[in-house]
Amino acid sequence: MKPRIYISNDHTGVEMKQAIVKYLTSLDYQVTDLGNVDGKSCSYASKGLELGEKIAGDKDCLGVALCGTGIGISIAANKVKGVRAGLVSELETAQLIREHNDCNVIAMGARMIAVDKALKLVDAFLKSEFAHGRHEERVKTINEYHG
Ligand code: RB5
């Protein structure tokens, strides 16, 4: 069964978001778009927190987060307990954030990478799975931290 996908973006990521939604829908993923749609300036911080809340509340889902660099929205999403968002720009990293870090959100910089690259990164993320083993304890350490 395919995971449900929540996607969000600030004003910089509208075009990339639309391409990802179209791509994932064509692959029969159920996609919920929480992102900015009109390109008017908005806060990556509130978009990231809102996305994080959705991810934390649904254990059978994964998320896609987009802002100009991908950094701000991933910092915000990672403030929500249970969220592990990883910022990627290479295919191997997109795979490893699932395999090693059990990331449930992939973050990308809409001003940093091309749309066709973003589709490939999302694809690599979704095709990968947590490898468990030695990674289990490390992810558990993060999950159990209460700062
Ligand atoms: C918006 O100008 C920009 O600051 C935002 O998209 C993002 O790059 C923040 O990390």
Short mmCIF file of N, CA and C and ligand atoms in Angstrom, two decimals:
data_model
loop_
_atom_site.label_atom_id
_atom_site.label_comp_id
_atom_site.label_asym_id
_atom_site.label_seq_id
_atom_site.Cartn_x
_atom_site.Cartn_y
_atom_site.Cartn_z
N MET A 1 0.84 -1.20 0.00
CA MET A 1 0.00 0.00 0.00
C MET A 1 0.88 1.26 0.00
N LYS A 2 0.56 2.18 -0.89
CA LYS A 2 1.38 3.39 -1.00
C LYS A 2 1.09 4.34 0.17
N PRO A 3 2.13 4.98 0.70
CA PRO A 3 1.87 5.96 1.78
C PRO A 3 1.13 7.18 1.23
N ARG A 4 0.31 7.76 2.08
CA ARG A 4 -0.31 9.04 1.72
C ARG A 4 0.80 10.10 1.72
N ILE A 5 0.72 11.06 0.82
CA ILE A 5 1.75 12.09 0.73
C ILE A 5 1.16 13.46 1.06
N TYR A 6 1.78 14.13 2.02
CA TYR A 6 1.46 15.54 2.28
C TYR A 6 2.58 16.38 1.70
N ILE A 7 2.21 17.42 0.98
CA ILE A 7 3.22 18.29 0.39
C ILE A 7 2.94 19.73 0.77
N SER A 8 4.00 20.47 1.06
CA SER A 8 3.79 21.88 1.34
C SER A 8 4.96 22.71 0.80
N ASN A 9 4.69 23.97 0.61
CA ASN A 9 5.68 24.88 0.02
C ASN A 9 5.36 26.31 0.41
N ASP A 10 6.40 27.13 0.41
CA ASP A 10 6.14 28.57 0.50
C ASP A 10 5.99 29.11 -0.92
N HIS A 11 6.00 30.43 -1.05
CA HIS A 11 5.77 31.05 -2.36
C HIS A 11 6.82 30.70 -3.41
N THR A 12 8.00 30.27 -2.98
CA THR A 12 9.06 29.95 -3.95
C THR A 12 8.87 28.59 -4.62
N GLY A 13 7.99 27.78 -4.06
CA GLY A 13 7.93 26.38 -4.52
C GLY A 13 6.67 25.99 -5.27
N VAL A 14 5.90 26.98 -5.72
CA VAL A 14 4.60 26.66 -6.33
C VAL A 14 4.76 25.79 -7.59
N GLU A 15 5.65 26.20 -8.47
CA GLU A 15 5.82 25.46 -9.73
C GLU A 15 6.35 24.04 -9.49
N MET A 16 7.34 23.94 -8.61
CA MET A 16 7.91 22.62 -8.30
C MET A 16 6.86 21.74 -7.63
N LYS A 17 6.11 22.32 -6.72
CA LYS A 17 5.03 21.57 -6.05
C LYS A 17 4.03 21.03 -7.06
N GLN A 18 3.60 21.89 -8.00
CA GLN A 18 2.60 21.46 -8.99
C GLN A 18 3.13 20.28 -9.80
N ALA A 19 4.40 20.33 -10.18
CA ALA A 19 4.99 19.24 -10.97
C ALA A 19 5.05 17.95 -10.14
N ILE A 20 5.38 18.08 -8.85
CA ILE A 20 5.47 16.89 -7.99
C ILE A 20 4.08 16.29 -7.76
N VAL A 21 3.09 17.15 -7.53
CA VAL A 21 1.72 16.65 -7.31
C VAL A 21 1.25 15.91 -8.56
N LYS A 22 1.50 16.48 -9.72
CA LYS A 22 1.09 15.85 -10.99
C LYS A 22 1.78 14.50 -11.15
N TYR A 23 3.07 14.48 -10.87
CA TYR A 23 3.85 13.26 -11.02
C TYR A 23 3.35 12.16 -10.06
N LEU A 24 3.19 12.52 -8.80
CA LEU A 24 2.79 11.51 -7.81
C LEU A 24 1.35 11.04 -8.04
N THR A 25 0.49 11.94 -8.46
CA THR A 25 -0.89 11.55 -8.77
C THR A 25 -0.90 10.57 -9.93
N SER A 26 -0.03 10.78 -10.90
CA SER A 26 0.03 9.86 -12.06
C SER A 26 0.52 8.48 -11.63
N LEU A 27 1.20 8.42 -10.49
CA LEU A 27 1.67 7.13 -9.96
C LEU A 27 0.69 6.55 -8.93
N ASP A 28 -0.49 7.17 -8.86
CA ASP A 28 -1.56 6.70 -7.96
C ASP A 28 -1.31 6.95 -6.48
N TYR A 29 -0.45 7.88 -6.15
CA TYR A 29 -0.33 8.30 -4.75
C TYR A 29 -1.49 9.22 -4.42
N GLN A 30 -1.95 9.14 -3.19
CA GLN A 30 -2.95 10.08 -2.71
C GLN A 30 -2.19 11.27 -2.12
N VAL A 31 -2.35 12.42 -2.73
CA VAL A 31 -1.53 13.58 -2.36
C VAL A 31 -2.41 14.69 -1.77
N THR A 32 -2.01 15.20 -0.61
CA THR A 32 -2.70 16.34 -0.01
C THR A 32 -1.78 17.55 -0.08
N ASP A 33 -2.25 18.58 -0.75
CA ASP A 33 -1.47 19.79 -0.95
C ASP A 33 -1.80 20.82 0.12
N LEU A 34 -0.82 21.12 0.98
CA LEU A 34 -1.01 22.10 2.05
C LEU A 34 -0.29 23.40 1.73
N GLY A 35 0.29 23.47 0.55
CA GLY A 35 1.21 24.56 0.25
C GLY A 35 0.57 25.81 -0.33
N ASN A 36 1.41 26.81 -0.46
CA ASN A 36 1.01 28.07 -1.09
C ASN A 36 0.65 27.80 -2.55
N VAL A 37 -0.41 28.46 -3.02
CA VAL A 37 -0.85 28.22 -4.41
C VAL A 37 -0.72 29.46 -5.29
N ASP A 38 -0.70 30.65 -4.67
CA ASP A 38 -0.76 31.85 -5.51
C ASP A 38 0.59 32.56 -5.69
N GLY A 39 1.63 32.03 -5.06
CA GLY A 39 2.95 32.63 -5.23
C GLY A 39 3.15 33.93 -4.46
N LYS A 40 2.14 34.33 -3.66
CA LYS A 40 2.30 35.53 -2.83
C LYS A 40 3.13 35.17 -1.61
N SER A 41 3.98 36.11 -1.20
CA SER A 41 4.92 35.85 -0.11
C SER A 41 4.23 35.30 1.14
N CYS A 42 4.77 34.22 1.66
CA CYS A 42 4.20 33.61 2.88
C CYS A 42 5.35 33.04 3.70
N SER A 43 5.04 32.53 4.87
CA SER A 43 6.07 32.08 5.80
C SER A 43 6.38 30.60 5.64
N TYR A 44 7.65 30.30 5.33
CA TYR A 44 8.08 28.89 5.29
C TYR A 44 7.94 28.26 6.67
N ALA A 45 8.02 29.10 7.72
CA ALA A 45 7.96 28.58 9.09
C ALA A 45 6.59 27.98 9.40
N SER A 46 5.52 28.74 9.09
CA SER A 46 4.19 28.20 9.40
C SER A 46 3.85 27.05 8.46
N LYS A 47 4.34 27.09 7.23
CA LYS A 47 4.10 25.97 6.30
C LYS A 47 4.78 24.69 6.80
N GLY A 48 6.00 24.85 7.32
CA GLY A 48 6.72 23.69 7.81
C GLY A 48 6.10 23.10 9.06
N LEU A 49 5.64 23.96 9.96
CA LEU A 49 4.99 23.47 11.18
C LEU A 49 3.68 22.77 10.87
N GLU A 50 2.91 23.35 9.97
CA GLU A 50 1.62 22.73 9.58
C GLU A 50 1.85 21.35 8.94
N LEU A 51 2.84 21.29 8.06
CA LEU A 51 3.17 20.01 7.44
C LEU A 51 3.62 19.01 8.50
N GLY A 52 4.48 19.47 9.42
CA GLY A 52 4.96 18.60 10.48
C GLY A 52 3.83 18.01 11.32
N GLU A 53 2.84 18.84 11.64
CA GLU A 53 1.69 18.36 12.43
C GLU A 53 0.94 17.25 11.68
N LYS A 54 0.77 17.41 10.40
CA LYS A 54 0.08 16.38 9.59
C LYS A 54 0.88 15.08 9.60
N ILE A 55 2.18 15.20 9.42
CA ILE A 55 3.03 14.01 9.36
C ILE A 55 3.01 13.29 10.71
N ALA A 56 3.10 14.06 11.78
CA ALA A 56 3.13 13.47 13.12
C ALA A 56 1.80 12.78 13.46
N GLY A 57 0.73 13.24 12.84
CA GLY A 57 -0.59 12.69 13.16
C GLY A 57 -1.01 11.53 12.28
N ASP A 58 -0.17 11.07 11.40
CA ASP A 58 -0.56 10.03 10.45
C ASP A 58 0.67 9.16 10.18
N LYS A 59 0.70 7.96 10.81
CA LYS A 59 1.94 7.19 10.72
C LYS A 59 2.14 6.50 9.38
N ASP A 60 1.12 6.51 8.53
CA ASP A 60 1.28 5.87 7.22
C ASP A 60 1.48 6.89 6.11
N CYS A 61 2.15 7.96 6.42
CA CYS A 61 2.31 8.99 5.39
C CYS A 61 3.76 9.43 5.28
N LEU A 62 4.04 10.13 4.22
CA LEU A 62 5.34 10.76 4.03
C LEU A 62 5.09 12.19 3.56
N GLY A 63 6.12 13.04 3.67
CA GLY A 63 5.93 14.44 3.31
C GLY A 63 6.98 14.96 2.35
N VAL A 64 6.59 15.99 1.64
CA VAL A 64 7.51 16.72 0.75
C VAL A 64 7.43 18.19 1.16
N ALA A 65 8.60 18.81 1.41
CA ALA A 65 8.63 20.20 1.89
C ALA A 65 9.52 21.03 0.96
N LEU A 66 8.99 22.15 0.50
CA LEU A 66 9.73 23.00 -0.44
C LEU A 66 9.75 24.45 0.02
N CYS A 67 10.93 25.03 0.03
CA CYS A 67 11.04 26.49 0.13
C CYS A 67 12.23 26.87 -0.74
N GLY A 68 12.67 28.11 -0.67
CA GLY A 68 13.72 28.54 -1.59
C GLY A 68 14.97 27.68 -1.50
N THR A 69 15.46 27.49 -0.29
CA THR A 69 16.63 26.64 -0.07
C THR A 69 16.26 25.24 0.43
N GLY A 70 15.06 25.09 0.93
CA GLY A 70 14.64 23.85 1.59
C GLY A 70 15.04 23.83 3.07
N ILE A 71 15.83 24.80 3.46
CA ILE A 71 16.36 24.79 4.84
C ILE A 71 15.30 25.27 5.84
N GLY A 72 14.71 26.42 5.57
CA GLY A 72 13.76 26.97 6.54
C GLY A 72 12.59 26.05 6.81
N ILE A 73 12.01 25.51 5.76
CA ILE A 73 10.82 24.66 5.94
C ILE A 73 11.19 23.34 6.63
N SER A 74 12.43 22.86 6.40
CA SER A 74 12.82 21.62 7.08
C SER A 74 13.12 21.87 8.56
N ILE A 75 13.72 23.03 8.87
CA ILE A 75 13.94 23.37 10.29
C ILE A 75 12.59 23.42 11.02
N ALA A 76 11.62 24.07 10.39
CA ALA A 76 10.30 24.20 11.02
C ALA A 76 9.63 22.84 11.19
N ALA A 77 9.62 22.03 10.14
CA ALA A 77 8.98 20.71 10.23
C ALA A 77 9.64 19.85 11.30
N ASN A 78 10.96 19.97 11.42
CA ASN A 78 11.69 19.15 12.39
C ASN A 78 11.43 19.56 13.85
N LYS A 79 10.78 20.70 14.06
CA LYS A 79 10.41 21.08 15.42
C LYS A 79 9.27 20.23 15.96
N VAL A 80 8.53 19.58 15.06
CA VAL A 80 7.38 18.77 15.49
C VAL A 80 7.87 17.37 15.83
N LYS A 81 7.54 16.92 17.03
CA LYS A 81 7.99 15.60 17.48
C LYS A 81 7.49 14.50 16.53
N GLY A 82 8.40 13.62 16.17
CA GLY A 82 8.04 12.53 15.26
C GLY A 82 8.38 12.81 13.82
N VAL A 83 8.76 14.06 13.55
CA VAL A 83 9.12 14.42 12.18
C VAL A 83 10.63 14.33 12.01
N ARG A 84 11.05 13.69 10.93
CA ARG A 84 12.46 13.68 10.55
C ARG A 84 12.51 14.12 9.08
N ALA A 85 12.82 15.38 8.91
CA ALA A 85 12.89 15.95 7.56
C ALA A 85 14.34 16.08 7.14
N GLY A 86 14.66 15.62 5.95
CA GLY A 86 16.03 15.70 5.43
C GLY A 86 16.07 16.51 4.15
N LEU A 87 17.01 17.43 4.11
CA LEU A 87 17.18 18.29 2.92
C LEU A 87 18.11 17.59 1.93
N VAL A 88 17.67 17.45 0.70
CA VAL A 88 18.49 16.73 -0.28
C VAL A 88 18.63 17.51 -1.60
N SER A 89 19.76 17.21 -2.26
CA SER A 89 19.94 17.71 -3.62
C SER A 89 20.67 16.67 -4.49
N GLU A 90 21.01 15.52 -3.89
CA GLU A 90 21.63 14.44 -4.69
C GLU A 90 20.80 13.18 -4.52
N LEU A 91 20.85 12.34 -5.56
CA LEU A 91 20.05 11.10 -5.54
C LEU A 91 20.43 10.19 -4.38
N GLU A 92 21.73 10.06 -4.14
CA GLU A 92 22.15 9.15 -3.07
C GLU A 92 21.65 9.61 -1.70
N THR A 93 21.65 10.91 -1.51
CA THR A 93 21.15 11.44 -0.22
C THR A 93 19.66 11.20 -0.09
N ALA A 94 18.93 11.33 -1.20
CA ALA A 94 17.48 11.10 -1.15
C ALA A 94 17.17 9.67 -0.72
N GLN A 95 18.03 8.75 -1.12
CA GLN A 95 17.88 7.34 -0.74
C GLN A 95 18.32 7.12 0.71
N LEU A 96 19.44 7.75 1.08
CA LEU A 96 20.00 7.49 2.41
C LEU A 96 19.21 8.13 3.54
N ILE A 97 18.50 9.22 3.26
CA ILE A 97 17.69 9.78 4.36
C ILE A 97 16.57 8.84 4.77
N ARG A 98 16.16 7.95 3.84
CA ARG A 98 15.19 6.91 4.22
C ARG A 98 15.93 5.74 4.88
N GLU A 99 16.95 5.25 4.22
CA GLU A 99 17.63 4.03 4.68
C GLU A 99 18.30 4.20 6.03
N HIS A 100 18.97 5.31 6.24
CA HIS A 100 19.74 5.49 7.48
C HIS A 100 19.01 6.32 8.54
N ASN A 101 18.26 7.32 8.10
CA ASN A 101 17.68 8.28 9.06
C ASN A 101 16.18 8.10 9.24
N ASP A 102 15.59 7.19 8.49
CA ASP A 102 14.14 6.96 8.57
C ASP A 102 13.37 8.28 8.41
N CYS A 103 13.85 9.12 7.53
CA CYS A 103 13.17 10.41 7.32
C CYS A 103 11.76 10.19 6.79
N ASN A 104 10.85 10.95 7.33
CA ASN A 104 9.47 10.88 6.82
C ASN A 104 9.10 12.12 6.01
N VAL A 105 10.05 13.01 5.86
CA VAL A 105 9.84 14.19 4.99
C VAL A 105 11.10 14.42 4.15
N ILE A 106 10.91 14.62 2.87
CA ILE A 106 12.01 15.04 2.01
C ILE A 106 11.85 16.54 1.77
N ALA A 107 12.93 17.27 2.00
CA ALA A 107 12.90 18.73 1.78
C ALA A 107 13.83 19.07 0.63
N MET A 108 13.41 20.02 -0.19
CA MET A 108 14.23 20.43 -1.33
C MET A 108 14.15 21.95 -1.52
N GLY A 109 15.18 22.49 -2.13
CA GLY A 109 15.25 23.93 -2.38
C GLY A 109 14.75 24.25 -3.77
N ALA A 110 13.62 24.91 -3.84
CA ALA A 110 13.01 25.20 -5.14
C ALA A 110 13.83 26.20 -5.95
N ARG A 111 14.65 26.99 -5.25
CA ARG A 111 15.52 27.93 -5.97
C ARG A 111 16.90 27.33 -6.23
N MET A 112 17.11 26.13 -5.76
CA MET A 112 18.44 25.52 -5.82
C MET A 112 18.55 24.42 -6.87
N ILE A 113 17.45 23.74 -7.14
CA ILE A 113 17.52 22.60 -8.08
C ILE A 113 16.39 22.71 -9.11
N ALA A 114 16.59 22.04 -10.23
CA ALA A 114 15.59 22.07 -11.31
C ALA A 114 14.43 21.15 -10.96
N VAL A 115 13.30 21.43 -11.58
CA VAL A 115 12.09 20.64 -11.31
C VAL A 115 12.29 19.16 -11.68
N ASP A 116 12.92 18.89 -12.81
CA ASP A 116 13.09 17.48 -13.20
C ASP A 116 14.00 16.75 -12.21
N LYS A 117 14.95 17.46 -11.62
CA LYS A 117 15.81 16.85 -10.59
C LYS A 117 14.97 16.55 -9.34
N ALA A 118 14.09 17.46 -8.99
CA ALA A 118 13.24 17.25 -7.81
C ALA A 118 12.38 15.99 -7.98
N LEU A 119 11.88 15.77 -9.17
CA LEU A 119 11.05 14.57 -9.41
C LEU A 119 11.88 13.30 -9.20
N LYS A 120 13.12 13.34 -9.66
CA LYS A 120 14.01 12.17 -9.49
C LYS A 120 14.34 11.95 -8.01
N LEU A 121 14.52 13.04 -7.29
CA LEU A 121 14.84 12.92 -5.86
C LEU A 121 13.65 12.35 -5.08
N VAL A 122 12.45 12.83 -5.42
CA VAL A 122 11.25 12.31 -4.76
C VAL A 122 11.09 10.82 -5.06
N ASP A 123 11.35 10.47 -6.29
CA ASP A 123 11.26 9.07 -6.71
C ASP A 123 12.22 8.18 -5.90
N ALA A 124 13.46 8.64 -5.77
CA ALA A 124 14.47 7.87 -5.02
C ALA A 124 14.06 7.75 -3.55
N PHE A 125 13.54 8.81 -2.99
CA PHE A 125 13.07 8.81 -1.59
C PHE A 125 11.96 7.78 -1.40
N LEU A 126 10.98 7.82 -2.29
CA LEU A 126 9.81 6.94 -2.13
C LEU A 126 10.14 5.47 -2.39
N LYS A 127 11.15 5.22 -3.19
CA LYS A 127 11.52 3.82 -3.50
C LYS A 127 12.39 3.21 -2.42
N SER A 128 12.86 4.02 -1.49
CA SER A 128 13.78 3.52 -0.46
C SER A 128 13.03 3.23 0.84
N GLU A 129 13.64 2.36 1.65
CA GLU A 129 13.02 1.99 2.93
C GLU A 129 14.06 2.05 4.04
N PHE A 130 13.57 2.23 5.25
CA PHE A 130 14.46 2.25 6.41
C PHE A 130 15.17 0.90 6.52
N ALA A 131 16.49 0.93 6.71
CA ALA A 131 17.29 -0.30 6.72
C ALA A 131 17.33 -0.96 8.10
N HIS A 132 16.79 -0.30 9.12
CA HIS A 132 16.80 -0.84 10.50
C HIS A 132 18.24 -1.15 10.94
N GLY A 133 18.48 -2.31 11.58
CA GLY A 133 19.84 -2.68 12.00
C GLY A 133 20.49 -1.62 12.87
N ARG A 134 21.73 -1.28 12.53
CA ARG A 134 22.49 -0.33 13.36
C ARG A 134 21.88 1.06 13.39
N HIS A 135 21.00 1.35 12.43
CA HIS A 135 20.40 2.68 12.37
C HIS A 135 19.26 2.86 13.38
N GLU A 136 18.71 1.73 13.81
CA GLU A 136 17.55 1.75 14.70
C GLU A 136 17.82 2.56 15.97
N GLU A 137 18.91 2.23 16.63
CA GLU A 137 19.25 2.85 17.92
C GLU A 137 19.50 4.35 17.76
N ARG A 138 20.12 4.71 16.67
CA ARG A 138 20.47 6.12 16.44
C ARG A 138 19.22 6.97 16.23
N VAL A 139 18.31 6.42 15.44
CA VAL A 139 17.05 7.15 15.18
C VAL A 139 16.23 7.20 16.47
N LYS A 140 16.27 6.10 17.24
CA LYS A 140 15.55 6.04 18.52
C LYS A 140 16.08 7.13 19.47
N THR A 141 17.38 7.31 19.50
CA THR A 141 17.98 8.35 20.36
C THR A 141 17.41 9.73 20.02
N ILE A 142 17.27 9.99 18.75
CA ILE A 142 16.70 11.28 18.32
C ILE A 142 15.22 11.34 18.70
N ASN A 143 14.50 10.28 18.40
CA ASN A 143 13.05 10.28 18.65
C ASN A 143 12.73 10.47 20.13
N GLU A 144 13.60 9.95 20.99
CA GLU A 144 13.30 9.99 22.43
C GLU A 144 13.83 11.24 23.13
N TYR A 145 14.49 12.10 22.38
CA TYR A 145 15.05 13.30 23.00
C TYR A 145 13.96 14.32 23.28
N HIS A 146 13.94 14.82 24.49
CA HIS A 146 13.00 15.90 24.84
C HIS A 146 13.83 17.11 25.26
N GLY A 147 14.01 18.05 24.40
CA GLY A 147 14.86 19.22 24.71
C GLY A 147 14.12 20.28 25.48
C1 RB5 B 1 11.94 33.11 0.97
O1 RB5 B 1 12.45 34.26 0.43
C2 RB5 B 1 13.06 32.23 1.50
O2 RB5 B 1 13.66 32.83 2.61
C3 RB5 B 1 12.54 30.87 1.84
O3 RB5 B 1 11.92 30.32 0.72
C4 RB5 B 1 13.57 29.84 2.28
O4 RB5 B 1 14.67 29.78 1.41
C5 RB5 B 1 13.95 29.85 3.69
O5 RB5 B 1 14.72 28.99 4.19
#
